[in-house]
Structure formats: C-alpha cells, structure tokens
C-alpha cells in the first residue's frame, strides 16, 4: 500500500476564493506512506476460552480483541439474523409535549438491533407512512459506521445508493457484521431522524476490559416542539440555526413549562429516564449522540467510568469523570457501582448539554438529565451535585497515547506529502424559487469541494455507476478516487475552514470507512509546518473540524463504492455540506439481487410522486 496522490483541501467560507493560498504546493519530498501497520502485540493466548464477565477479551475461543477485524477472512462465521422495521407517523410526547413525529415500530428511539460479530444481517424496512407531498415521506435507513465492504447498495442513502422507499413499499437491507461494538441506525432522508427515526445497534463481540452486565444503548438527543421540517422552514433553510426545546435520554425527559396552562395546568410534564444497578457490580453502557445539532458532555454524579471504545473501534481503557460526545459519535463505557451508595441510593445522570464556545443553543439544556438508582433506593429525585469541569468548546475529546488510543494499534509511518491539490470552497446565498414556495428570503447553502450537494432522489449516483456514465451532475459533488495500482492505497482528506466562515465546529462523518485522525487544529493548514499524529492515532468514523481550523484524515482506498462524506449537524447536511467519493469505480460490484431491488425501488418511487424537495436530500 502506498500514498495516493489524491488529497482534497477544503475551505468552508463565506464568499468565493476566501482562502489566500496557492492552488498547488510542491515540496522536495516524494510522497511515501509506510504501510507496515503493526497490530499491538498479542496479549491474549489462543484458544482463549469462553466470553464472559471475567474474560471479555475473548470471543468464542478462537477470536479476541487481538483479531484484525479489517481482514474479513479472519473474523468469525456467524448466523443468518433477520429483523423487521416499520417506519410510521403519528403523535408522540417524549418530553410530555404532544406533537407529530416519526417512529420505528412505534417508539423513539426505535428497537435496538442486536447481532453477533460475523452474523449476516437481513433487515426488512417497510415504509408505513402516508403520502405527503410536503414531507416527501419516502425514507431510507443508514447503518451508521458500518464498513459495508463491497456492499454500497445497502448503505441506505437516498439519491446515492438507492431511491427512497415509497409509502407502502419494503426495502430489504443485507450486510455482513464485520465490526463489533455500538452504533446506531437512522433515516438519511432529509431531516427525518430529527423527528424520531433512529435506533441503536449492538454487535456483540470481545471488549478491552471486563464487566458484569450490559445495560445496552443510551441515546442522547435534542428535541423540538416543532417538527424538524417546520424548524427548517422557519429559518434553517435561510441559514438561521433553529433553537430546539428539549433534550432526550433514551427517548424521554421532562419539560419545564413557562406557562402551566400550556402543560395542562402543571409546571412540569414528561418523565425522566431511570436505570437501576447493584453495588459491587460493573456495567457496560453504550452512548450514542443522535442529536440534530448538539454536543453532550456525559457524566454521572459521584461516579467515574472507564472508556473502552469510540465509534466501532475498541480503545485502550482509560478512566475519566466525563466524556464529550459529538453528533453521530459513540462511546462504550464501564461503570463501577459503589460499595456504599449514598443514603438515598439516587444519582443524577447528566447528558451535559454543551452550550459554550459557539455550540448549539437549546431552551432546556440544563435539564438534560436522567436518574441512576441503586437497587433498594427510596425512589426520590436525586440531590447530588456534579464535580465535572464543564466543557468550553465543541471540539472532540483529546486524543493521545493514553486517551482514545485504538487497542488494535495501526500506525501511519513515514508520512511525506509531495503535491496537494487545493480546492477553495465557500458558502453561498441563493434566490428562492420565483413561485414563493420557500418564501422571499435568500436561501443559505454550504459548499464543499466546490459545490453544494443537491441530490435527485429519483436518479441516484449508483445508477450512474451501473450505467457506466462518465460524468455526474455538478450538484452531486463527486470526487473520483482510486489507487494507482492493484493494492490499496491511502487517501488524505484535509478540510480547511477559512477565517471568513462562521466560526463553527463541524463533525464530519465518512461512509464506508474508518479513518485515522492525523490532525484537528485551529489555524490554516500548511504542509510545511503541519504536525500529524501518525503513531496509532485516533481511529473512528466521525471527527470534528474545529472552528477556524482544519481536519486532516487518512483512509484506505480498499472499499470500492460511492461513499458520502458530510457534516453530521443535520441542518448543515440539509444545507449541502457534503460530497461523494466514487472509489475505485472500475471495481465496484453490485449483487444481482441488489440491482433488482434498486430497479424495483426506483420504479415505485418515481411512480409515487410528485414530491417537494427543499434541501440537499440527505
């Protein structure tokens, strides 16, 4: 494997050509990337025994945390595992306030999908929503963070990998569980996940530390009393970030009413999330940030915990009293129950809405709480206080040799860049349609890679690949990448925010890949002075571009397909802050059954219109 001569240098700015850098920079160094990625020396003897509370590093005798899960030939052979999901509309009141919402199988969050490492998952998704020209009401479900090796057709992005699922139709997703840990699924159709279309996923496998019991997924989310689509049309489409109302922990919370008359004559409605533990036991909890626009600093009063994974990457365990979770990110933690709980046995769980440093504002951010109870507690509200130092910015957790170091160590060595192609990127304001359907105010769009993403749901990028078309529409925002030879190579993506851009942090997510975070710094990227972390750097699928700075990531060109890269702030994704990588186009393979389903789904979708689209489509 070598360094590919592909690199994008992206600037997010207001006004074209806002970044005063030359179009190319040439050094006297030849591009070279040492690909002898050495895993951590094996610490687990083989066979290592049965997986259990005192032996979590092992998995079914012949597999462990030492197994290289990127090599699919080395992972376990699982079983066929079939699930059914129904996408529905209706009224709900997760914080006590009733409003229209969208659900999976009637709940927010939807049912947790569980499988074992190595399983073949088959998930039937039926769109049981009614036709609505303004909401669209097609859907497509994305399985966040899954590598989908040679399987782009099941990635679940409307306008990229498929047409949306029309009302009354079913789409069957099929994929191999090659990773283990915690993640989530969500609608990738416009803003639907902001109205409730999301749920957790658990892929059982080994872990980097022992624990007694698994408490499952805990989702952290924001929630509005207007629907996400209403909030979008009330200002999001024009560039004004909507201010949402509440936070939800596992789909529930209370809401303090400014006017009791609006809440049935009571000052507070809704219900706190609660979980119960026993003294002297250890518990695994799987945190997922499912917010539209919000960063959480999770903690539990009076308790520290160990972090054992970020996203779907096991990490060397470390102890902390809080963890900052960006949109789309996940953390697996182990809580050690106290031998002597307080006299009431009740503690506040704090989602920890981060409102400082330019992070998103919310009405009831200080009420992002749930309750941890010890078995036999008096059941009363906690009276505990937090000793956690509040975060002052929206950047990622600090990564070093002791925090968020991947357990399966993989280094990026002898990293020299020769030529970087620089593409100045900007944002823009455009006139609304003349028919007045979107009002009279200017519409706001982010641009990335020189264009603002705007997809045609009826004409996905996958179809262009299948039909061997050589060009894509400009708004599809496509970059073609491929290795220079038969072996996988590295691609380097540098995203730069210019000084004229709004000073915002952007959590970037790449589909189809984990990536190595080389740098995330404030300032302007300079290839001559940039300091890249190449020694087993943080590896994940969502990382944050800091305000007024740059994000540099490396990923292997080893997964042919069309893969989306986008900001995971839902408003920004709707405003076009996204691009597509067409990776190794001549090697993309689509299974016959997937092609048949693609054709059937697009035929049904095209026949079900017309549809109104007022955002990027994702």
Coordinates of C-alpha atoms in Angstrom, one line a residue:
X1 CA 0.0 0.0 0.0
X2 CA 1.2 3.5 -0.9
X3 CA 0.1 7.1 -0.5
X4 CA -2.4 8.0 -3.2
X5 CA -1.8 11.3 -4.9
X6 CA -5.3 12.2 -4.0
X7 CA -5.9 14.9 -1.4
X8 CA -8.7 17.4 -1.1
X9 CA -8.0 20.7 0.8
X10 CA -11.4 22.1 1.5
X11 CA -12.3 25.6 2.9
X12 CA -15.7 26.5 4.3
X13 CA -16.1 30.2 3.8
X14 CA -18.5 33.0 3.1
X15 CA -17.6 34.3 -0.3
X16 CA -15.7 32.6 -3.1
X17 CA -11.9 32.3 -3.0
X18 CA -11.7 33.4 0.6
X19 CA -8.7 31.3 1.4
X20 CA -5.5 33.1 0.3
X21 CA -3.4 30.0 -0.6
X22 CA -1.9 28.9 -4.0
X23 CA -3.8 26.3 -6.0
X24 CA -0.9 23.8 -5.5
X25 CA 2.0 23.5 -3.2
X26 CA 5.1 21.5 -4.1
X27 CA 7.8 20.3 -1.7
X28 CA 11.0 18.5 -2.4
X29 CA 9.7 15.3 -0.7
X30 CA 8.4 12.3 -2.6
X31 CA 5.0 11.0 -1.4
X32 CA 5.6 8.0 0.7
X33 CA 3.5 6.2 3.3
X34 CA 4.8 3.2 5.2
X35 CA 2.0 0.7 5.3
X36 CA 3.6 -1.9 7.6
X37 CA 0.8 -1.4 10.1
X38 CA 1.8 -3.5 13.1
X39 CA -1.0 -4.6 15.4
X40 CA -0.5 -4.4 19.2
X41 CA 1.5 -7.5 20.3
X42 CA -0.9 -10.3 21.2
X43 CA -1.7 -10.4 24.9
X44 CA -4.5 -13.0 24.7
X45 CA -3.4 -16.6 24.3
X46 CA -5.3 -18.8 21.8
X47 CA -7.6 -20.5 22.2
X48 CA -8.6 -18.1 24.9
X49 CA -11.8 -19.6 26.3
X50 CA -15.4 -18.6 26.5
X51 CA -16.5 -15.0 26.5
X52 CA -17.9 -14.0 29.9
X53 CA -17.7 -11.4 32.8
X54 CA -14.2 -12.3 33.7
X55 CA -13.0 -13.0 30.1
X56 CA -14.4 -10.2 27.9
X57 CA -11.3 -10.0 25.7
X58 CA -12.1 -13.4 24.3
X59 CA -14.8 -14.3 21.8
X60 CA -15.8 -17.9 21.0
X61 CA -12.4 -19.4 21.8
X62 CA -10.6 -18.5 18.6
X63 CA -11.2 -14.8 18.4
X64 CA -10.4 -11.9 20.7
X65 CA -9.7 -8.2 20.8
X66 CA -6.4 -9.0 19.1
X67 CA -8.2 -10.2 15.9
X68 CA -7.7 -7.9 12.9
X69 CA -11.4 -7.2 12.1
X70 CA -10.4 -5.2 9.0
X71 CA -9.3 -8.6 7.5
X72 CA -12.7 -10.2 6.9
X73 CA -11.1 -13.6 6.3
X74 CA -10.1 -13.6 10.0
X75 CA -13.4 -12.8 11.6
X76 CA -16.0 -15.3 13.0
X77 CA -18.5 -17.1 10.8
X78 CA -21.9 -16.0 12.2
X79 CA -25.5 -16.9 11.5
X80 CA -28.4 -15.5 9.5
X81 CA -30.1 -12.8 11.6
X82 CA -33.4 -11.4 10.4
X83 CA -35.2 -8.2 11.6
X84 CA -38.2 -6.2 10.7
X85 CA -38.7 -2.4 11.0
X86 CA -41.8 -0.3 10.3
X87 CA -41.5 3.4 9.6
X88 CA -44.6 5.2 11.0
X89 CA -46.1 8.6 11.5
X90 CA -48.2 9.7 14.5
X91 CA -48.3 11.8 17.6
X92 CA -45.9 11.3 20.4
X93 CA -44.8 13.1 23.6
X94 CA -41.3 12.0 24.6
X95 CA -40.9 15.1 26.9
X96 CA -44.6 15.2 27.7
X97 CA -45.4 17.7 25.0
X98 CA -47.6 16.1 22.2
X99 CA -46.6 16.8 18.6
X100 CA -46.3 15.0 15.2
X101 CA -43.4 12.6 15.0
X102 CA -41.9 9.7 13.0
X103 CA -41.0 6.4 14.7
X104 CA -39.5 3.0 14.1
X105 CA -42.0 0.3 15.2
X106 CA -43.9 3.0 17.1
X107 CA -41.1 4.0 19.5
X108 CA -38.4 6.7 19.9
X109 CA -35.8 5.5 19.8
X110 CA -36.7 2.5 17.6
X111 CA -35.9 -1.0 18.7
X112 CA -32.2 -1.9 19.3
X113 CA -31.0 -4.2 16.7
X114 CA -28.6 -6.8 18.1
X115 CA -26.4 -9.3 16.3
X116 CA -23.2 -11.1 16.9
X117 CA -19.9 -10.3 15.3
X118 CA -19.8 -12.2 12.0
X119 CA -23.6 -12.5 11.5
X120 CA -25.3 -11.9 8.2
X121 CA -28.0 -9.3 9.0
X122 CA -31.1 -9.1 6.9
X123 CA -33.4 -6.1 7.8
X124 CA -36.7 -5.6 6.2
X125 CA -37.8 -1.9 6.3
X126 CA -41.4 -1.1 5.4
X127 CA -42.5 2.5 4.8
X128 CA -45.9 2.6 6.6
X129 CA -46.2 6.4 6.4
X130 CA -48.8 8.1 4.3
X131 CA -48.1 10.1 1.1
X132 CA -47.3 13.8 1.9
X133 CA -46.0 16.0 -0.9
X134 CA -44.5 18.5 1.5
X135 CA -42.7 16.0 3.8
X136 CA -41.7 13.7 1.0
X137 CA -42.4 10.7 3.1
X138 CA -40.0 8.5 1.2
X139 CA -37.4 7.1 3.5
X140 CA -34.0 5.2 3.5
X141 CA -32.2 3.8 6.5
X142 CA -28.4 4.2 7.0
X143 CA -26.5 1.9 9.2
X144 CA -24.1 4.4 10.7
X145 CA -20.4 3.5 10.9
X146 CA -20.7 0.1 9.2
X147 CA -17.9 -0.5 6.7
X148 CA -20.3 -2.2 4.1
X149 CA -17.3 -3.8 2.4
X150 CA -18.0 -4.2 -1.3
X151 CA -21.7 -3.6 -0.4
X152 CA -22.5 0.1 -1.1
X153 CA -26.0 -0.8 -2.4
X154 CA -27.1 -1.4 1.3
X155 CA -25.6 1.8 2.8
X156 CA -29.1 3.4 2.8
X157 CA -28.6 6.9 1.4
X158 CA -31.4 8.2 -0.9
X159 CA -30.0 9.7 -4.1
X160 CA -26.7 8.0 -3.6
X161 CA -27.2 4.2 -3.1
X162 CA -30.9 4.0 -3.8
X163 CA -34.1 5.8 -4.5
X164 CA -36.2 6.4 -1.3
X165 CA -38.6 3.7 -0.2
X166 CA -42.0 4.9 -1.3
X167 CA -45.0 4.7 1.1
X168 CA -46.3 1.2 1.2
X169 CA -43.1 -0.4 -0.1
X170 CA -40.4 -2.5 1.6
X171 CA -36.7 -2.5 1.2
X172 CA -34.5 -5.4 2.4
X173 CA -31.0 -4.5 3.6
X174 CA -28.4 -7.2 3.7
X175 CA -24.9 -6.9 5.2
X176 CA -22.2 -8.8 7.0
X177 CA -21.4 -7.7 10.5
X178 CA -17.6 -7.3 10.2
X179 CA -17.2 -5.0 13.2
X180 CA -18.3 -5.2 16.9
X181 CA -19.4 -2.7 19.4
X182 CA -22.0 0.0 19.5
X183 CA -23.6 2.1 16.8
X184 CA -27.0 3.3 15.5
X185 CA -29.3 3.4 12.5
X186 CA -31.2 6.4 11.3
X187 CA -33.1 7.8 8.3
X188 CA -30.9 9.6 5.8
X189 CA -33.9 11.1 4.1
X190 CA -33.8 14.8 4.7
X191 CA -34.5 15.7 8.4
X192 CA -36.4 12.6 9.3
X193 CA -34.1 11.4 12.1
X194 CA -34.7 14.7 13.8
X195 CA -38.4 13.7 14.1
X196 CA -37.6 10.3 15.7
X197 CA -36.4 7.9 13.0
X198 CA -33.4 6.4 14.7
X199 CA -32.4 3.5 17.0
X200 CA -29.4 1.7 18.5
X201 CA -27.4 -1.2 17.2
X202 CA -25.3 -3.6 19.3
X203 CA -22.8 -6.0 17.7
X204 CA -21.7 -8.4 20.4
X205 CA -18.1 -9.3 20.4
X206 CA -15.0 -9.0 22.6
X207 CA -14.2 -6.0 24.8
X208 CA -11.0 -4.4 26.1
X209 CA -12.0 -4.7 29.7
X210 CA -14.3 -6.9 31.8
X211 CA -17.8 -6.1 33.1
X212 CA -20.6 -8.0 34.7
X213 CA -23.7 -6.7 32.9
X214 CA -24.6 -4.9 29.7
X215 CA -27.1 -2.0 30.1
X216 CA -27.4 -1.6 26.3
X217 CA -27.7 1.6 24.3
X218 CA -28.3 5.1 25.8
X219 CA -29.2 7.7 23.1
X220 CA -28.6 11.4 23.8
X221 CA -30.6 13.7 21.6
X222 CA -32.2 17.1 21.2
X223 CA -35.9 17.6 20.5
X224 CA -38.1 20.4 19.4
X225 CA -41.8 21.2 19.9
X226 CA -42.0 22.0 16.2
X227 CA -41.1 19.2 13.8
X228 CA -37.7 19.3 12.3
X229 CA -39.2 20.1 9.0
X230 CA -41.1 23.1 10.5
X231 CA -38.0 24.3 12.2
X232 CA -36.1 24.0 8.9
X233 CA -38.7 26.1 7.1
X234 CA -38.8 28.6 9.9
X235 CA -35.2 29.7 9.4
X236 CA -32.9 26.7 8.9
X237 CA -33.3 26.9 5.2
X238 CA -32.1 30.6 5.3
X239 CA -29.1 29.9 7.5
X240 CA -30.5 30.6 10.9
X241 CA -29.8 27.7 13.2
X242 CA -33.1 26.6 14.8
X243 CA -33.2 26.6 18.6
X244 CA -34.7 23.4 19.8
X245 CA -36.6 22.9 23.1
X246 CA -35.6 19.8 25.0
X247 CA -33.1 17.0 25.4
X248 CA -34.0 13.3 25.4
X249 CA -32.1 10.5 27.2
X250 CA -33.2 7.2 25.6
X251 CA -36.2 9.0 24.2
X252 CA -37.6 10.6 27.3
X253 CA -37.3 13.6 29.6
X254 CA -39.3 16.2 31.5
X255 CA -40.1 19.6 30.2
X256 CA -40.5 22.7 32.5
X257 CA -43.3 24.9 31.3
X258 CA -43.0 28.6 31.3
X259 CA -46.8 28.8 31.3
X260 CA -48.5 26.0 33.2
X261 CA -51.6 26.5 31.1
X262 CA -49.7 25.1 28.1
X263 CA -49.0 21.9 30.1
X264 CA -52.4 21.0 31.4
X265 CA -52.0 23.3 34.5
X266 CA -48.8 21.7 35.8
X267 CA -45.3 23.2 35.9
X268 CA -43.6 20.2 34.5
X269 CA -44.6 17.4 32.2
X270 CA -42.9 14.2 30.9
X271 CA -40.8 11.6 32.7
X272 CA -37.1 11.1 33.5
X273 CA -35.2 8.1 32.2
X274 CA -34.1 5.8 35.0
X275 CA -31.8 2.8 35.3
X276 CA -31.1 0.6 38.3
X277 CA -27.8 -1.0 39.3
X278 CA -26.5 -3.1 42.2
X279 CA -23.5 -2.4 44.5
X280 CA -20.2 -4.0 43.7
X281 CA -21.1 -4.8 40.0
X282 CA -19.7 -3.4 36.8
X283 CA -21.9 -2.3 33.9
X284 CA -21.3 -1.6 30.3
X285 CA -23.2 1.4 28.8
X286 CA -23.2 2.3 25.1
X287 CA -23.6 6.1 24.5
X288 CA -24.9 7.4 21.2
X289 CA -25.3 11.1 20.2
X290 CA -28.4 11.1 18.0
X291 CA -28.8 14.9 18.1
X292 CA -29.7 17.1 15.2
X293 CA -27.3 19.8 16.4
X294 CA -25.8 19.4 19.9
X295 CA -22.7 18.2 21.8
X296 CA -23.1 16.3 25.1
X297 CA -20.6 16.0 28.0
X298 CA -21.8 12.8 29.6
X299 CA -21.3 12.1 33.3
X300 CA -22.9 10.5 36.4
X301 CA -22.7 12.3 39.7
X302 CA -20.3 10.6 42.1
X303 CA -19.0 8.1 39.6
X304 CA -16.0 7.8 37.3
X305 CA -16.0 5.3 34.5
X306 CA -13.7 3.5 32.0
X307 CA -13.9 4.2 28.3
X308 CA -13.4 1.1 26.2
X309 CA -14.4 2.1 22.7
X310 CA -15.1 5.1 20.4
X311 CA -17.4 4.6 17.5
X312 CA -16.8 1.0 16.4
X313 CA -13.1 1.0 17.4
X314 CA -12.0 -0.7 20.7
X315 CA -9.6 1.5 22.6
X316 CA -7.1 1.0 25.4
X317 CA -9.2 1.5 28.6
X318 CA -8.8 4.8 30.5
X319 CA -10.7 6.3 33.4
X320 CA -12.5 9.7 33.3
X321 CA -15.3 11.5 35.0
X322 CA -16.9 12.7 31.8
X323 CA -16.8 12.2 28.0
X324 CA -17.7 14.7 25.3
X325 CA -19.8 13.1 22.5
X326 CA -20.3 14.8 19.1
X327 CA -23.2 14.2 16.8
X328 CA -23.0 10.7 15.4
X329 CA -20.3 9.6 17.7
X330 CA -20.5 6.6 20.2
X331 CA -18.6 5.7 23.3
X332 CA -18.7 2.4 25.2
X333 CA -18.1 2.9 29.0
X334 CA -17.9 0.7 32.0
X335 CA -19.4 2.0 35.3
X336 CA -18.3 0.5 38.6
X337 CA -21.1 0.5 41.1
X338 CA -20.2 1.8 44.5
X339 CA -19.9 -0.5 47.5
X340 CA -21.6 2.2 49.6
X341 CA -24.1 4.3 47.7
X342 CA -25.4 7.5 49.3
X343 CA -28.2 7.1 51.8
X344 CA -30.9 7.6 49.2
X345 CA -29.3 5.5 46.5
X346 CA -30.1 8.1 43.8
X347 CA -27.7 10.0 41.4
X348 CA -28.2 12.3 38.5
X349 CA -27.2 11.1 35.1
X350 CA -26.1 14.2 33.2
X351 CA -26.3 14.3 29.4
X352 CA -24.3 17.5 29.9
X353 CA -25.5 19.8 27.0
X354 CA -22.5 21.9 25.9
X355 CA -23.7 25.4 25.3
X356 CA -20.4 27.3 25.5
X357 CA -17.8 28.0 22.8
X358 CA -20.3 28.5 19.9
X359 CA -22.1 25.2 20.4
X360 CA -25.8 25.0 19.6
X361 CA -28.2 26.7 21.9
X362 CA -31.3 24.9 23.3
X363 CA -34.1 26.1 25.6
X364 CA -33.8 23.5 28.4
X365 CA -30.2 22.4 28.1
X366 CA -29.5 22.4 31.8
X367 CA -32.3 19.7 32.2
X368 CA -30.5 17.1 30.1
X369 CA -30.7 14.6 33.0
X370 CA -31.8 11.1 33.9
X371 CA -31.6 9.1 37.1
X372 CA -29.3 6.3 38.3
X373 CA -30.7 4.4 41.2
X374 CA -29.2 1.7 43.3
X375 CA -31.3 -1.4 44.0
X376 CA -33.5 -0.6 47.0
X377 CA -33.3 3.2 46.7
X378 CA -36.1 5.3 48.1
X379 CA -37.2 6.3 44.5
X380 CA -37.0 10.0 45.2
X381 CA -35.3 12.6 42.9
X382 CA -31.6 12.8 43.4
X383 CA -30.0 15.6 45.4
X384 CA -26.5 15.0 44.1
X385 CA -24.2 17.7 42.5
X386 CA -21.6 17.5 39.8
X387 CA -17.9 18.0 40.2
X388 CA -17.2 17.8 36.5
X389 CA -15.5 20.8 34.9
X390 CA -17.8 21.9 32.1
X391 CA -16.5 21.9 28.5
X392 CA -15.9 25.3 27.0
X393 CA -15.8 24.2 23.3
X394 CA -17.4 21.8 20.8
X395 CA -14.2 20.1 19.8
X396 CA -13.5 16.3 20.1
X397 CA -12.1 14.6 23.1
X398 CA -8.3 15.0 23.4
X399 CA -6.5 12.0 21.8
X400 CA -3.1 10.9 23.0
X401 CA -1.2 7.8 23.9
X402 CA -3.5 7.2 27.0
X403 CA -6.8 8.6 25.8
X404 CA -8.7 7.1 22.8
X405 CA -5.7 5.0 21.6
X406 CA -7.0 2.2 19.4
X407 CA -6.4 -1.2 21.0
X408 CA -5.6 -2.8 17.7
X409 CA -2.7 -0.4 17.1
X410 CA -2.1 0.7 13.5
X411 CA 0.5 3.4 12.7
X412 CA 0.8 5.7 9.8
X413 CA 4.6 5.9 9.3
X414 CA 7.0 8.0 7.1
X415 CA 4.2 10.3 6.1
X416 CA 5.5 12.6 3.4
X417 CA 3.3 14.7 1.1
X418 CA 4.6 15.9 -2.3
X419 CA 1.7 17.7 -4.0
X420 CA -1.6 18.8 -2.5
X421 CA -4.4 19.9 -4.7
X422 CA -6.2 22.8 -3.1
X423 CA -9.8 23.5 -3.9
X424 CA -11.2 26.6 -2.4
X425 CA -14.7 26.1 -1.0
X426 CA -17.3 28.5 0.1
X427 CA -20.8 29.1 1.1
X428 CA -23.4 30.9 -0.8
X429 CA -26.8 32.5 -0.6
X430 CA -29.2 32.0 -3.5
X431 CA -32.5 33.4 -4.5
X432 CA -35.6 31.4 -3.5
X433 CA -37.9 29.9 -6.2
X434 CA -40.0 32.5 -8.0
X435 CA -43.2 30.7 -7.1
X436 CA -42.8 31.7 -3.5
X437 CA -42.9 28.1 -2.2
X438 CA -39.9 28.8 0.0
X439 CA -40.7 32.4 0.9
X440 CA -38.8 35.5 -0.2
X441 CA -35.7 35.4 1.9
X442 CA -32.3 34.2 0.5
X443 CA -31.6 30.5 0.9
X444 CA -28.3 29.5 2.6
X445 CA -26.0 26.7 1.3
X446 CA -22.7 25.4 2.4
X447 CA -20.3 24.3 -0.3
X448 CA -17.7 21.5 -0.1
X449 CA -15.4 20.5 -2.9
X450 CA -16.6 23.5 -4.9
X451 CA -20.3 22.7 -4.8
X452 CA -23.3 22.5 -2.5
X453 CA -24.7 19.0 -2.6
X454 CA -28.2 18.6 -4.0
X455 CA -29.3 15.1 -4.9
X456 CA -32.1 14.0 -7.2
X457 CA -33.8 11.2 -5.2
X458 CA -35.1 9.7 -8.4
X459 CA -31.7 9.4 -10.0
X460 CA -29.1 8.0 -7.6
X461 CA -25.4 8.0 -8.1
X462 CA -25.3 4.2 -8.0
X463 CA -27.3 4.3 -11.3
X464 CA -24.6 6.3 -13.0
X465 CA -22.0 3.7 -12.0
X466 CA -24.2 0.8 -13.1
X467 CA -25.0 2.5 -16.5
X468 CA -21.3 3.4 -16.9
X469 CA -21.9 7.1 -17.3
X470 CA -18.7 9.0 -17.2
X471 CA -19.9 12.2 -15.6
X472 CA -22.2 13.2 -12.7
X473 CA -24.4 16.3 -12.3
X474 CA -22.4 19.1 -10.7
X475 CA -24.6 19.3 -7.6
X476 CA -23.9 15.6 -6.8
X477 CA -20.5 16.9 -5.7
X478 CA -18.4 13.9 -6.8
X479 CA -14.7 13.3 -6.4
X480 CA -13.2 10.2 -8.1
X481 CA -10.5 8.4 -6.2
X482 CA -8.6 5.2 -6.8
X483 CA -5.3 3.5 -6.1
X484 CA -2.5 3.8 -8.7
X485 CA -2.0 0.1 -8.7
X486 CA -3.6 -3.2 -7.7
X487 CA -3.0 -2.7 -3.9
X488 CA -5.0 -0.5 -1.6
X489 CA -3.5 3.0 -1.0
X490 CA -4.1 5.8 1.4
X491 CA -6.2 8.8 0.6
X492 CA -5.7 12.0 2.5
X493 CA -8.5 14.5 3.1
X494 CA -7.8 17.9 4.6
X495 CA -10.8 20.1 5.3
X496 CA -10.0 23.7 6.0
X497 CA -12.4 26.3 7.4
X498 CA -11.4 29.8 6.2
X499 CA -11.3 32.8 8.6
X500 CA -14.3 34.4 6.8
X501 CA -16.6 31.5 7.5
X502 CA -18.9 31.5 10.5
X503 CA -16.7 30.1 13.4
X504 CA -18.5 26.8 13.8
X505 CA -17.2 23.3 14.6
X506 CA -18.3 20.6 12.1
X507 CA -18.5 16.9 13.0
X508 CA -17.6 15.1 9.7
X509 CA -18.7 11.6 9.0
X510 CA -17.3 9.4 6.2
X511 CA -19.4 6.4 5.0
X512 CA -17.8 3.1 4.1
X513 CA -14.6 3.6 6.1
X514 CA -13.0 4.1 9.5
X515 CA -10.4 6.9 9.2
X516 CA -7.2 7.8 11.0
X517 CA -7.3 11.3 12.5
X518 CA -4.0 12.9 11.6
X519 CA -4.7 16.4 12.9
X520 CA -7.5 18.7 14.0
X521 CA -6.1 22.1 14.8
X522 CA -7.1 25.8 14.8
X523 CA -5.4 27.8 12.1
X524 CA -4.6 27.4 8.4
X525 CA -3.1 24.1 7.2
X526 CA 0.5 24.4 5.9
X527 CA 2.0 21.2 4.6
X528 CA 5.5 22.5 5.6
X529 CA 4.6 23.0 9.3
X530 CA 1.6 20.8 10.0
X531 CA 2.2 18.2 12.8
X532 CA 0.4 15.0 12.0
X533 CA -0.1 12.3 14.7
X534 CA 1.0 9.2 12.9
X535 CA 1.6 6.9 15.9
X536 CA -1.6 4.9 16.4
X537 CA -3.8 8.0 16.0
X538 CA -7.5 8.1 17.0
X539 CA -9.4 6.0 14.5
X540 CA -13.2 6.4 14.1
X541 CA -15.9 7.4 11.6
X542 CA -16.9 10.9 13.0
X543 CA -14.3 13.6 13.8
X544 CA -14.7 17.3 14.3
X545 CA -13.3 20.1 12.2
X546 CA -12.6 22.8 14.7
X547 CA -13.8 26.4 14.1
X548 CA -11.3 28.5 12.3
X549 CA -9.2 25.4 11.7
X550 CA -8.6 22.2 9.7
X551 CA -9.2 18.5 10.0
X552 CA -6.8 16.0 8.3
X553 CA -7.8 12.3 8.0
X554 CA -6.3 9.3 6.3
X555 CA -8.3 6.4 5.0
X556 CA -7.5 3.3 2.9
X557 CA -8.8 3.0 -0.7
X558 CA -9.9 -0.6 -0.1
X559 CA -13.7 -0.4 -0.4
X560 CA -15.0 0.3 -4.0
X561 CA -18.2 2.2 -4.0
X562 CA -19.9 5.6 -3.8
X563 CA -19.4 6.9 -0.3
X564 CA -20.9 10.1 1.3
X565 CA -18.8 12.4 3.4
X566 CA -20.8 15.0 5.3
X567 CA -21.2 17.2 8.3
X568 CA -23.4 15.4 10.9
X569 CA -25.2 18.6 12.0
X570 CA -28.4 17.8 10.3
X571 CA -29.1 21.5 9.4
X572 CA -25.7 21.7 7.7
X573 CA -26.2 18.4 5.8
X574 CA -29.5 19.8 4.6
X575 CA -27.7 23.0 3.5
X576 CA -25.4 20.9 1.3
X577 CA -22.3 20.4 3.4
X578 CA -21.4 17.1 1.8
X579 CA -19.6 15.4 -1.0
X580 CA -19.4 11.9 -2.6
X581 CA -16.3 9.8 -3.2
X582 CA -16.6 7.4 -6.1
X583 CA -13.9 5.0 -5.0
X584 CA -12.2 2.6 -7.5
X585 CA -15.1 2.9 -9.9
X586 CA -14.0 0.1 -12.2
X587 CA -14.0 -2.3 -9.3
X588 CA -17.5 -1.6 -7.9
X589 CA -19.6 -4.7 -7.9
X590 CA -23.4 -4.8 -7.2
X591 CA -25.0 -8.2 -6.5
X592 CA -27.8 -9.2 -8.8
X593 CA -30.4 -9.2 -6.0
X594 CA -29.3 -5.7 -5.1
X595 CA -29.7 -4.5 -8.7
X596 CA -33.1 -6.0 -8.9
X597 CA -34.1 -4.3 -5.7
X598 CA -32.6 -1.0 -6.8
X599 CA -34.7 -1.1 -10.0
X600 CA -37.9 -2.0 -8.2
X601 CA -37.4 0.7 -5.5
X602 CA -36.7 3.4 -8.1
X603 CA -39.7 2.3 -10.2
X604 CA -42.0 2.5 -7.2
X605 CA -40.6 5.9 -6.0
X606 CA -40.8 7.5 -9.5
X607 CA -44.4 6.4 -9.8
X608 CA -45.4 7.7 -6.4
X609 CA -44.6 11.4 -6.9
X610 CA -44.7 14.3 -7.3
X611 CA -42.5 15.2 -4.3
X612 CA -41.4 18.5 -2.9
X613 CA -37.7 18.7 -2.0
X614 CA -36.4 21.8 -0.3
X615 CA -33.0 20.6 1.0
X616 CA -30.0 18.6 -0.2
X617 CA -31.9 15.4 0.2
X618 CA -29.8 13.9 3.0

